[in-house]
């Protein structure tokens, strides 16, 4: 499980870097700030993913959750969403190493 979370963290970080580079190139080319929304990034991967996800959320989870949280998330910059996902996956997968037997214990 921890290995899967580390992989997802690296995958999200790679996606954030790629989208950040594309956004910076588009910003320099157009001489204006150009940020790709998270919904547009998902739509470019698979055009049907948003419709299927919305149907699932409205039927099984909550229409209120879709209307408030998910729609707000889809409008945020994609690199920021992927960076946040990467951080969350990394924090969940992080395991603190036990101290060595030579470590000094506080009294």
Coordinates of N, CA and C in Angstrom, one line a residue:
X1 N 0.8 -1.2 0.0 CA 0.0 0.0 0.0 C 0.9 1.3 0.0
X2 N 1.9 1.2 0.8 CA 2.8 2.4 0.9 C 3.5 2.6 -0.4
X3 N 3.9 1.5 -1.1 CA 4.5 1.6 -2.4 C 3.6 2.2 -3.4
X4 N 2.4 1.9 -3.4 CA 1.4 2.4 -4.3 C 1.2 3.9 -4.1
X5 N 1.1 4.3 -2.8 CA 1.0 5.7 -2.5 C 2.2 6.5 -2.9
X6 N 3.4 6.0 -2.8 CA 4.6 6.7 -3.2 C 4.6 6.8 -4.7
X7 N 4.1 5.8 -5.4 CA 4.1 5.8 -6.9 C 3.1 6.9 -7.3
X8 N 1.9 6.9 -6.7 CA 0.9 8.0 -7.0 C 1.4 9.4 -6.7
X9 N 2.2 9.5 -5.6 CA 2.8 10.8 -5.3 C 3.8 11.2 -6.4
X10 N 4.6 10.3 -6.9 CA 5.6 10.7 -7.9 C 4.8 10.9 -9.3
X11 N 3.8 10.2 -9.5 CA 3.0 10.4 -10.7 C 2.3 11.8 -10.7
X12 N 1.8 12.1 -9.6 CA 1.1 13.4 -9.4 C 2.1 14.5 -9.6
X13 N 3.3 14.3 -9.0 CA 4.4 15.4 -9.1 C 4.8 15.5 -10.5
X14 N 5.0 14.4 -11.2 CA 5.4 14.5 -12.6 C 4.3 15.2 -13.5
X15 N 3.0 14.9 -13.2 CA 1.9 15.6 -13.9 C 2.0 17.1 -13.6
X16 N 2.2 17.5 -12.4 CA 2.3 18.9 -12.0 C 3.4 19.6 -12.7
X17 N 4.5 19.0 -12.8 CA 5.7 19.6 -13.5 C 5.4 19.7 -14.9
X18 N 4.9 18.7 -15.6 CA 4.6 18.8 -17.0 C 3.6 19.9 -17.3
X19 N 2.5 19.9 -16.5 CA 1.5 21.0 -16.7 C 2.0 22.3 -16.4
X20 N 2.9 22.5 -15.4 CA 3.5 23.7 -15.1 C 4.4 24.2 -16.2
X21 N 5.1 23.3 -16.8 CA 6.0 23.7 -18.0 C 5.2 24.1 -19.2
X22 N 4.1 23.4 -19.5 CA 3.2 23.8 -20.6 C 2.6 25.1 -20.3
X23 N 2.1 25.3 -19.1 CA 1.5 26.6 -18.8 C 2.5 27.8 -18.9
X24 N 3.7 27.5 -18.4 CA 4.7 28.6 -18.5 C 5.1 28.9 -20.0
X25 N 5.1 27.9 -20.8 CA 5.4 28.1 -22.2 C 4.3 28.9 -22.9
X26 N 3.1 28.5 -22.6 CA 1.9 29.2 -23.1 C 1.8 30.7 -22.6
X27 N 2.2 30.9 -21.3 CA 2.2 32.2 -20.8 C 3.2 33.1 -21.5
X28 N 4.4 32.6 -21.7 CA 5.4 33.4 -22.4 C 5.0 33.6 -23.8
X29 N 4.5 32.7 -24.5 CA 4.1 32.8 -25.9 C 3.0 33.9 -26.1
X30 N 2.0 33.9 -25.1 CA 0.9 34.8 -25.3 C 1.1 36.1 -24.5
X31 N 2.2 36.2 -23.8 CA 2.5 37.4 -23.0 C 1.4 37.7 -22.0
X32 N 0.7 36.7 -21.5 CA -0.3 36.8 -20.5 C -0.3 35.5 -19.7
X33 N -0.8 35.6 -18.5 CA -0.8 34.4 -17.6 C -1.8 33.4 -18.2
X34 N -1.4 32.2 -18.4 CA -2.2 31.2 -19.0 C -2.1 29.9 -18.0
X35 N -3.2 29.6 -17.3 CA -3.2 28.5 -16.4 C -4.3 27.5 -16.9
X36 N -3.9 26.2 -17.0 CA -4.9 25.2 -17.4 C -5.7 24.8 -16.2
X37 N -7.0 24.9 -16.3 CA -7.9 24.4 -15.2 C -7.8 22.9 -15.1
X38 N -8.0 22.4 -13.9 CA -8.0 20.9 -13.7 C -9.0 20.2 -14.5
X39 N -10.2 20.8 -14.7 CA -11.3 20.2 -15.5 C -10.8 20.1 -16.9
X40 N -10.2 21.1 -17.5 CA -9.7 21.0 -18.9 C -8.6 20.0 -19.0
X41 N -7.8 19.8 -18.0 CA -6.7 18.8 -18.1 C -7.3 17.4 -18.1
X42 N -8.3 17.2 -17.3 CA -9.0 15.9 -17.3 C -9.8 15.6 -18.6
X43 N -10.4 16.7 -19.1 CA -11.1 16.6 -20.4 C -10.2 16.2 -21.5
X44 N -9.0 16.8 -21.5 CA -8.0 16.5 -22.6 C -7.6 15.0 -22.5
X45 N -7.6 14.4 -21.3 CA -7.2 13.0 -21.2 C -8.3 12.1 -21.7
X46 N -9.5 12.4 -21.2 CA -10.7 11.5 -21.6 C -11.9 12.4 -21.6
X47 N -12.5 12.8 -22.7 CA -13.7 13.7 -22.7 C -14.9 13.2 -22.0
X48 N -15.0 11.9 -21.8 CA -16.2 11.4 -21.1 C -16.0 11.2 -19.6
X49 N -14.8 11.5 -19.1 CA -14.6 11.2 -17.7 C -15.4 12.1 -16.7
X50 N -15.5 13.4 -17.2 CA -16.3 14.3 -16.3 C -17.8 14.0 -16.2
X51 N -18.3 13.6 -17.4 CA -19.8 13.2 -17.4 C -20.0 11.9 -16.5
X52 N -19.1 11.0 -16.7 CA -19.3 9.7 -15.9 C -19.1 10.0 -14.4
X53 N -18.1 10.8 -14.0 CA -17.9 11.1 -12.7 C -19.0 11.9 -12.1
X54 N -19.6 12.9 -12.8 CA -20.7 13.6 -12.3 C -21.9 12.7 -12.1
X55 N -22.2 11.9 -13.0 CA -23.3 10.9 -12.8 C -23.1 10.1 -11.6
X56 N -21.9 9.6 -11.4 CA -21.6 8.7 -10.2 C -21.8 9.5 -8.9
X57 N -21.2 10.7 -8.9 CA -21.3 11.6 -7.7 C -22.8 11.9 -7.3
X58 N -23.5 12.3 -8.3 CA -24.9 12.7 -8.1 C -25.8 11.4 -7.6
X59 N -25.5 10.3 -8.2 CA -26.3 9.1 -7.8 C -25.8 8.4 -6.5
X60 N -24.5 8.4 -6.2 CA -24.1 7.6 -5.1 C -23.5 8.4 -3.9
X61 N -23.0 9.6 -4.2 CA -22.3 10.3 -3.1 C -23.3 11.4 -2.7
X62 N -23.2 12.6 -3.4 CA -24.1 13.7 -3.0 C -24.1 14.7 -4.1
X63 N -25.2 15.2 -4.5 CA -25.3 16.3 -5.5 C -24.7 17.6 -4.9
X64 N -24.9 17.8 -3.6 CA -24.4 19.0 -3.0 C -22.8 19.0 -3.0
X65 N -22.2 17.8 -2.8 CA -20.8 17.7 -2.8 C -20.3 18.0 -4.2
X66 N -20.9 17.5 -5.3 CA -20.5 17.8 -6.6 C -20.6 19.3 -6.9
X67 N -21.8 19.9 -6.5 CA -22.0 21.3 -6.9 C -21.1 22.2 -6.1
X68 N -20.6 21.9 -5.0 CA -19.8 22.8 -4.2 C -18.3 22.4 -4.3
X69 N -17.9 21.3 -3.9 CA -16.5 21.0 -3.8 C -15.9 20.6 -5.1
X70 N -16.5 19.7 -5.8 CA -15.9 19.1 -7.1 C -15.8 20.2 -8.2
X71 N -16.9 20.9 -8.3 CA -16.9 22.0 -9.4 C -15.9 23.1 -9.1
X72 N -15.7 23.4 -7.8 CA -14.7 24.4 -7.4 C -13.3 23.8 -7.7
X73 N -13.1 22.5 -7.4 CA -11.8 21.9 -7.7 C -11.5 21.8 -9.2
X74 N -12.5 21.6 -10.0 CA -12.3 21.5 -11.5 C -11.9 22.9 -12.1
X75 N -12.2 24.0 -11.4 CA -11.8 25.3 -11.9 C -10.4 25.8 -11.4
X76 N -9.8 25.0 -10.5 CA -8.5 25.4 -10.0 C -7.4 25.1 -11.0
X77 N -6.2 25.7 -10.9 CA -5.1 25.4 -11.8 C -4.7 24.0 -11.6
X78 N -4.5 23.3 -12.7 CA -4.2 21.8 -12.7 C -2.9 21.6 -12.0
X79 N -1.8 22.4 -12.2 CA -0.6 22.1 -11.5 C -0.7 22.2 -10.0
X80 N -1.5 23.1 -9.5 CA -1.7 23.2 -8.1 C -2.5 22.0 -7.5
X81 N -3.5 21.5 -8.2 CA -4.2 20.4 -7.8 C -3.3 19.1 -7.7
X82 N -2.5 19.0 -8.8 CA -1.6 17.8 -8.8 C -0.5 17.9 -7.8
X83 N 0.0 19.1 -7.5 CA 1.0 19.3 -6.4 C 0.4 19.0 -5.1
X84 N -0.9 19.4 -4.9 CA -1.5 19.1 -3.6 C -1.8 17.6 -3.4
X85 N -2.2 16.9 -4.5 CA -2.4 15.5 -4.5 C -1.1 14.8 -4.2
X86 N 0.0 15.2 -4.8 CA 1.3 14.6 -4.6 C 1.7 14.8 -3.1
X87 N 1.5 15.9 -2.5 CA 1.8 16.2 -1.1 C 1.0 15.3 -0.2
X88 N -0.3 15.2 -0.5 CA -1.2 14.3 0.3 C -0.7 12.9 0.3
X89 N -0.5 12.4 -1.0 CA -0.1 11.0 -1.1 C 1.3 10.7 -0.4
X90 N 2.2 11.7 -0.5 CA 3.5 11.5 0.2 C 3.3 11.5 1.7
X91 N 2.5 12.4 2.2 CA 2.3 12.5 3.7 C 1.6 11.2 4.2
X92 N 0.7 10.6 3.4 CA 0.1 9.4 3.9 C 1.1 8.2 3.8
X93 N 1.9 8.2 2.8 CA 2.9 7.1 2.7 C 4.1 7.2 3.5
X94 N 4.3 8.4 4.1 CA 5.6 8.6 4.9 C 5.6 7.8 6.2
X95 N 6.7 7.2 6.4 CA 6.9 6.4 7.6 C 8.2 6.8 8.3
X96 N 8.1 7.2 9.5 CA 9.3 7.7 10.2 C 10.2 6.5 10.5
X97 N 11.4 6.6 10.3 CA 12.4 5.6 10.6 C 12.6 5.5 12.1
X98 N 12.6 4.3 12.6 CA 12.9 4.1 14.1 C 14.3 4.6 14.4
X99 N 14.5 5.2 15.6 CA 15.9 5.6 15.9 C 16.8 4.4 16.0
X100 N 18.1 4.7 15.8 CA 19.0 3.6 15.9 C 19.2 3.3 17.4
X101 N 19.9 2.3 17.7 CA 20.1 1.9 19.0 C 21.1 2.8 19.7
X102 N 21.8 3.5 18.9 CA 22.8 4.4 19.5 C 22.3 5.9 19.7
X103 N 21.1 6.1 19.4 CA 20.5 7.4 19.5 C 20.3 7.7 21.0
X104 N 20.5 9.0 21.3 CA 20.4 9.4 22.7 C 18.9 9.7 23.0
X105 N 18.5 9.1 24.1 CA 17.1 9.3 24.5 C 17.0 10.5 25.4
X106 N 15.9 11.4 25.2 CA 15.8 12.5 26.2 C 15.2 12.0 27.5
X107 N 15.6 12.6 28.6 CA 15.2 12.1 29.9 C 14.0 13.0 30.4

